[in-house]
Short mmCIF file of C-alpha atoms in Angstrom, two decimals:
data_model
loop_
_atom_site.label_atom_id
_atom_site.label_comp_id
_atom_site.label_asym_id
_atom_site.label_seq_id
_atom_site.Cartn_x
_atom_site.Cartn_y
_atom_site.Cartn_z
CA MET A 1 -79.73 -37.61 -73.54
CA SER A 2 -80.68 -40.69 -71.52
CA ALA A 3 -81.13 -40.46 -67.77
CA PRO A 4 -77.97 -41.00 -65.71
CA LEU A 5 -77.55 -44.29 -63.85
CA PHE A 6 -76.49 -44.70 -60.23
CA LEU A 7 -75.57 -47.95 -58.52
CA VAL A 8 -77.07 -48.90 -55.16
CA ASP A 9 -76.54 -51.96 -52.99
CA THR A 10 -80.28 -52.63 -52.71
CA LEU A 11 -83.13 -51.21 -54.75
CA PRO A 12 -85.93 -49.54 -52.77
CA THR A 13 -89.00 -51.63 -52.01
CA GLY A 14 -91.18 -48.58 -51.40
CA ASP A 15 -91.96 -45.52 -53.46
CA SER A 16 -89.31 -43.22 -51.97
CA LEU A 17 -85.57 -43.25 -51.40
CA THR A 18 -82.84 -40.90 -50.23
CA LEU A 19 -79.75 -41.28 -52.41
CA ASP A 20 -76.74 -40.41 -50.28
CA GLY A 21 -73.09 -41.45 -49.88
CA PRO A 22 -70.77 -41.25 -52.90
CA GLU A 23 -73.62 -41.77 -55.38
CA GLY A 24 -75.73 -39.06 -53.76
CA HIS A 25 -72.77 -36.67 -53.77
CA HIS A 26 -72.10 -37.36 -57.42
CA ALA A 27 -75.76 -36.89 -58.37
CA ALA A 28 -76.40 -33.74 -56.33
CA THR A 29 -73.02 -31.99 -56.34
CA VAL A 30 -71.20 -33.16 -59.48
CA GLN A 31 -74.05 -33.75 -61.94
CA ARG A 32 -76.21 -31.13 -60.19
CA LEU A 33 -79.49 -32.91 -60.76
CA ARG A 34 -82.52 -30.81 -59.91
CA VAL A 35 -86.11 -31.31 -58.77
CA GLY A 36 -88.18 -32.98 -61.46
CA GLU A 37 -85.27 -34.63 -63.27
CA GLU A 38 -85.31 -38.36 -63.90
CA LEU A 39 -82.58 -40.87 -63.11
CA LEU A 40 -82.02 -44.62 -63.13
CA LEU A 41 -81.05 -46.84 -60.21
CA ALA A 42 -79.47 -50.27 -60.62
CA ASP A 43 -78.22 -52.89 -58.19
CA GLY A 44 -75.63 -54.27 -60.62
CA ARG A 45 -77.44 -57.61 -60.71
CA GLY A 46 -80.10 -56.83 -63.30
CA GLY A 47 -82.55 -54.96 -61.08
CA THR A 48 -83.48 -51.42 -62.10
CA ALA A 49 -85.72 -48.58 -61.00
CA THR A 50 -86.66 -45.25 -62.54
CA ALA A 51 -86.99 -42.33 -60.15
CA VAL A 52 -87.68 -38.60 -60.17
CA VAL A 53 -85.90 -36.08 -57.94
CA ARG A 54 -88.30 -34.77 -55.29
CA ALA A 55 -85.83 -32.67 -53.26
CA VAL A 56 -82.12 -31.83 -53.29
CA GLY A 57 -79.95 -31.66 -50.16
CA ARG A 58 -76.25 -31.28 -49.50
CA GLY A 59 -74.88 -34.36 -51.24
CA THR A 60 -78.26 -36.10 -51.19
CA LEU A 61 -81.33 -36.50 -53.34
CA ASP A 62 -84.83 -37.43 -52.19
CA LEU A 63 -86.37 -39.57 -54.92
CA THR A 64 -89.81 -40.81 -55.89
CA VAL A 65 -89.69 -44.24 -57.57
CA THR A 66 -91.89 -44.34 -60.66
CA SER A 67 -91.17 -47.81 -62.08
CA ARG A 68 -89.16 -50.96 -61.55
CA GLY A 69 -87.69 -53.54 -63.90
CA TYR A 70 -85.33 -56.42 -64.34
CA VAL A 71 -82.96 -57.18 -67.22
CA ASP A 72 -81.93 -60.80 -67.77
CA ALA A 73 -78.23 -61.54 -67.97
CA ASP A 74 -76.91 -62.08 -71.48
CA VAL A 75 -76.20 -65.64 -72.59
CA PRO A 76 -73.60 -66.83 -73.34
CA ARG A 77 -71.47 -64.93 -70.84
CA LEU A 78 -68.46 -63.11 -72.28
CA VAL A 79 -65.35 -63.59 -70.12
CA VAL A 80 -62.05 -61.89 -70.95
CA VAL A 81 -58.81 -63.15 -69.42
CA GLN A 82 -56.71 -59.99 -69.52
CA GLY A 83 -52.95 -60.23 -69.16
CA ILE A 84 -51.79 -57.71 -66.56
CA ALA A 85 -50.18 -54.76 -68.35
CA LYS A 86 -47.94 -51.84 -67.48
CA GLY A 87 -49.19 -48.45 -66.33
CA ASP A 88 -52.83 -47.65 -66.95
CA ARG A 89 -53.23 -49.94 -69.97
CA GLY A 90 -55.06 -52.56 -67.94
CA GLU A 91 -57.51 -49.99 -66.60
CA LEU A 92 -58.06 -48.63 -70.11
CA ALA A 93 -58.88 -52.17 -71.26
CA VAL A 94 -61.27 -52.71 -68.34
CA GLN A 95 -63.06 -49.44 -69.05
CA ALA A 96 -63.56 -50.08 -72.75
CA MET A 97 -64.50 -53.75 -72.35
CA THR A 98 -67.11 -52.85 -69.74
CA GLU A 99 -68.64 -50.26 -72.04
CA VAL A 100 -69.03 -52.78 -74.87
CA GLY A 101 -70.51 -55.54 -72.72
CA VAL A 102 -67.98 -57.83 -71.03
CA ASP A 103 -69.55 -59.95 -68.29
CA GLU A 104 -66.39 -60.92 -66.40
CA ILE A 105 -62.77 -59.84 -66.45
CA VAL A 106 -60.05 -62.17 -65.16
CA PRO A 107 -56.69 -60.52 -64.31
CA TRP A 108 -54.06 -62.97 -65.53
CA ALA A 109 -50.51 -63.15 -64.19
CA ALA A 110 -48.93 -63.98 -67.54
CA SER A 111 -45.23 -64.85 -67.64
CA ARG A 112 -44.57 -61.75 -69.78
CA SER A 113 -46.57 -59.39 -67.57
CA VAL A 114 -44.13 -56.79 -66.28
CA PRO A 115 -46.13 -55.77 -63.18
CA GLN A 116 -46.55 -58.45 -60.53
CA TRP A 117 -49.68 -58.25 -58.40
CA ARG A 118 -48.29 -59.43 -55.09
CA GLY A 119 -49.37 -58.58 -51.56
CA ASP A 120 -50.99 -55.22 -50.87
CA ARG A 121 -49.93 -53.89 -54.27
CA GLY A 122 -51.92 -56.58 -56.00
CA VAL A 123 -54.98 -55.95 -53.85
CA ARG A 124 -54.86 -52.23 -54.65
CA ALA A 125 -54.35 -52.88 -58.36
CA ARG A 126 -57.34 -55.20 -58.51
CA GLU A 127 -59.46 -52.67 -56.60
CA LYS A 128 -58.63 -50.11 -59.31
CA TRP A 129 -59.97 -52.51 -61.93
CA VAL A 130 -63.15 -53.00 -59.88
CA ALA A 131 -63.64 -49.24 -59.51
CA THR A 132 -62.96 -48.68 -63.20
CA ALA A 133 -65.53 -51.32 -64.19
CA ARG A 134 -68.09 -49.78 -61.85
CA GLU A 135 -67.71 -46.28 -63.29
CA ALA A 136 -67.73 -47.57 -66.87
CA ALA A 137 -70.91 -49.58 -66.21
CA LYS A 138 -72.60 -46.40 -64.97
CA GLN A 139 -71.43 -44.46 -68.01
CA ALA A 140 -72.79 -47.19 -70.31
CA ARG A 141 -76.11 -47.45 -68.36
CA ARG A 142 -75.51 -51.15 -67.74
CA PRO A 143 -77.86 -52.88 -65.26
CA TRP A 144 -75.33 -55.70 -64.81
CA LEU A 145 -71.98 -54.84 -63.22
CA PRO A 146 -69.11 -56.92 -64.65
CA VAL A 147 -67.36 -59.28 -62.27
CA VAL A 148 -63.63 -58.77 -61.74
CA ALA A 149 -62.22 -62.16 -60.73
CA GLY A 150 -58.95 -62.99 -59.01
CA ALA A 151 -57.58 -62.76 -55.50
CA PRO A 152 -56.08 -60.58 -56.81
CA ASP A 153 -54.98 -62.33 -60.02
CA GLU A 154 -55.19 -65.75 -61.65
CA SER A 155 -52.39 -68.11 -62.64
CA THR A 156 -52.01 -69.77 -66.03
CA ALA A 157 -53.05 -73.10 -64.49
CA ARG A 158 -56.29 -71.61 -63.12
CA VAL A 159 -57.03 -69.94 -66.43
CA ALA A 160 -56.56 -73.29 -68.18
CA ARG A 161 -59.09 -74.88 -65.83
CA ARG A 162 -61.53 -72.08 -66.59
CA ILE A 163 -61.06 -72.70 -70.30
CA ALA A 164 -61.71 -76.42 -69.87
CA GLY A 165 -65.16 -75.68 -68.41
CA ALA A 166 -66.19 -73.06 -70.97
CA GLY A 167 -68.62 -73.42 -73.84
CA ALA A 168 -65.86 -72.10 -76.09
CA ALA A 169 -62.49 -70.45 -75.55
CA PHE A 170 -60.30 -68.43 -77.88
CA VAL A 171 -56.77 -67.09 -77.56
CA LEU A 172 -56.09 -63.91 -79.51
CA HIS A 173 -52.85 -64.57 -81.36
CA GLU A 174 -51.34 -62.80 -84.36
CA GLU A 175 -50.07 -66.06 -85.91
CA ALA A 176 -53.42 -67.87 -85.78
CA ASP A 177 -55.00 -69.05 -89.02
CA GLU A 178 -58.64 -68.92 -87.91
CA ARG A 179 -60.53 -65.65 -87.60
CA LEU A 180 -62.83 -64.75 -84.72
CA THR A 181 -65.35 -63.55 -87.29
CA THR A 182 -65.92 -67.06 -88.62
CA VAL A 183 -65.42 -69.56 -85.76
CA GLU A 184 -68.47 -71.37 -84.41
CA LEU A 185 -69.92 -69.87 -81.22
CA PRO A 186 -71.95 -71.61 -78.50
CA THR A 187 -75.42 -70.43 -77.48
CA THR A 188 -75.02 -71.20 -73.77
CA GLY A 189 -72.33 -71.25 -71.08
CA GLU A 190 -69.27 -69.02 -71.31
CA ILE A 191 -67.12 -67.74 -74.13
CA VAL A 192 -63.62 -67.14 -72.75
CA LEU A 193 -61.26 -64.79 -74.60
CA VAL A 194 -57.58 -64.67 -73.65
CA VAL A 195 -55.66 -61.43 -74.24
CA GLY A 196 -51.92 -61.40 -73.62
CA PRO A 197 -49.86 -58.59 -72.04
CA GLU A 198 -47.54 -56.27 -74.01
CA GLY A 199 -44.98 -59.00 -74.61
CA GLY A 200 -47.58 -61.42 -75.89
CA ILE A 201 -48.41 -64.96 -74.84
CA ALA A 202 -45.49 -67.29 -74.22
CA PRO A 203 -45.42 -70.58 -76.19
CA VAL A 204 -45.79 -72.65 -73.03
CA GLU A 205 -48.91 -70.67 -72.09
CA LEU A 206 -50.39 -71.06 -75.56
CA THR A 207 -49.79 -74.80 -75.32
CA ALA A 208 -51.48 -74.99 -71.91
CA PHE A 209 -54.53 -73.13 -73.18
CA THR A 210 -54.89 -75.12 -76.41
CA GLU A 211 -54.53 -78.39 -74.51
CA ALA A 212 -57.37 -77.20 -72.25
CA GLY A 213 -59.57 -76.66 -75.32
CA ALA A 214 -58.91 -73.08 -76.48
CA ARG A 215 -58.47 -72.22 -80.15
CA PRO A 216 -56.03 -69.54 -81.33
CA VAL A 217 -57.78 -66.89 -83.44
CA ARG A 218 -56.90 -63.58 -85.03
CA LEU A 219 -58.90 -60.42 -85.60
CA GLY A 220 -57.24 -59.21 -88.78
CA PRO A 221 -53.87 -58.24 -90.26
CA SER A 222 -53.08 -55.65 -87.57
CA VAL A 223 -51.45 -56.46 -84.22
CA LEU A 224 -53.46 -54.64 -81.55
CA ARG A 225 -52.30 -53.38 -78.18
CA THR A 226 -53.27 -55.28 -75.06
CA SER A 227 -55.52 -52.35 -74.12
CA THR A 228 -57.52 -52.57 -77.38
CA ALA A 229 -57.47 -56.23 -78.42
CA GLY A 230 -60.11 -57.32 -75.92
CA VAL A 231 -62.56 -54.56 -76.78
CA ALA A 232 -62.13 -55.25 -80.51
CA ALA A 233 -62.82 -58.96 -79.97
CA LEU A 234 -65.85 -58.23 -77.80
CA THR A 235 -67.23 -55.99 -80.51
CA VAL A 236 -67.00 -58.88 -82.97
CA LEU A 237 -68.75 -61.22 -80.54
CA ALA A 238 -71.44 -58.72 -79.59
CA THR A 239 -72.29 -58.32 -83.26
CA ARG A 240 -72.26 -62.03 -84.04
CA LEU A 241 -74.38 -62.83 -80.96
CA SER A 242 -76.91 -60.13 -81.93
CA ARG A 243 -76.31 -58.14 -78.76
CA TRP A 244 -75.71 -55.15 -81.00
#
């Protein structure tokens, strides 16, 4: 099994580090790492370090850094505009998309989204997405932490502007004629994928996105849930872009 990964704000510049706080508690108390075991540190921005446990305290680990590295960000960036969904479906989507390699997730206040991220409720909901992405990135041993956009969400007009500046943009839609498996993909910039909420994408929203330059595409004959459509599309792109 590969070494577990822990996220830190800043990687150590010297050869030693004390891992404390929530990450130290998780490493020492939950995962129960012991002297001599190896772990990975990442700053979420491509920087990495390999370290060995030198001593274990109460919720802390004293580490010896054995190597350092840097992983370039993938190009093109994969951005998913995720329609806000009911219950935990949005968090399930964020978790799975992070594990398969999404670079940015944009919470979208679609007209058919049942929950409305307004005021403190919206801030808390977005924070859940951020926390979910963080934990999923650790699970997947990702050196780059996905960005969760929005303050806390994005309007259809703002999404359309994002599409207009992308290298390519695609709207997942069950009535589309083109398939994501065959459309031409750019080699630079951003690829933006739009995933609707449970009720789908309203015609006026589809028009706004296509006028901004997006192309409706389908994955196959099945109609996927909002919590699985994004991860399925990312899997297609990761394969076609030779990330996998």
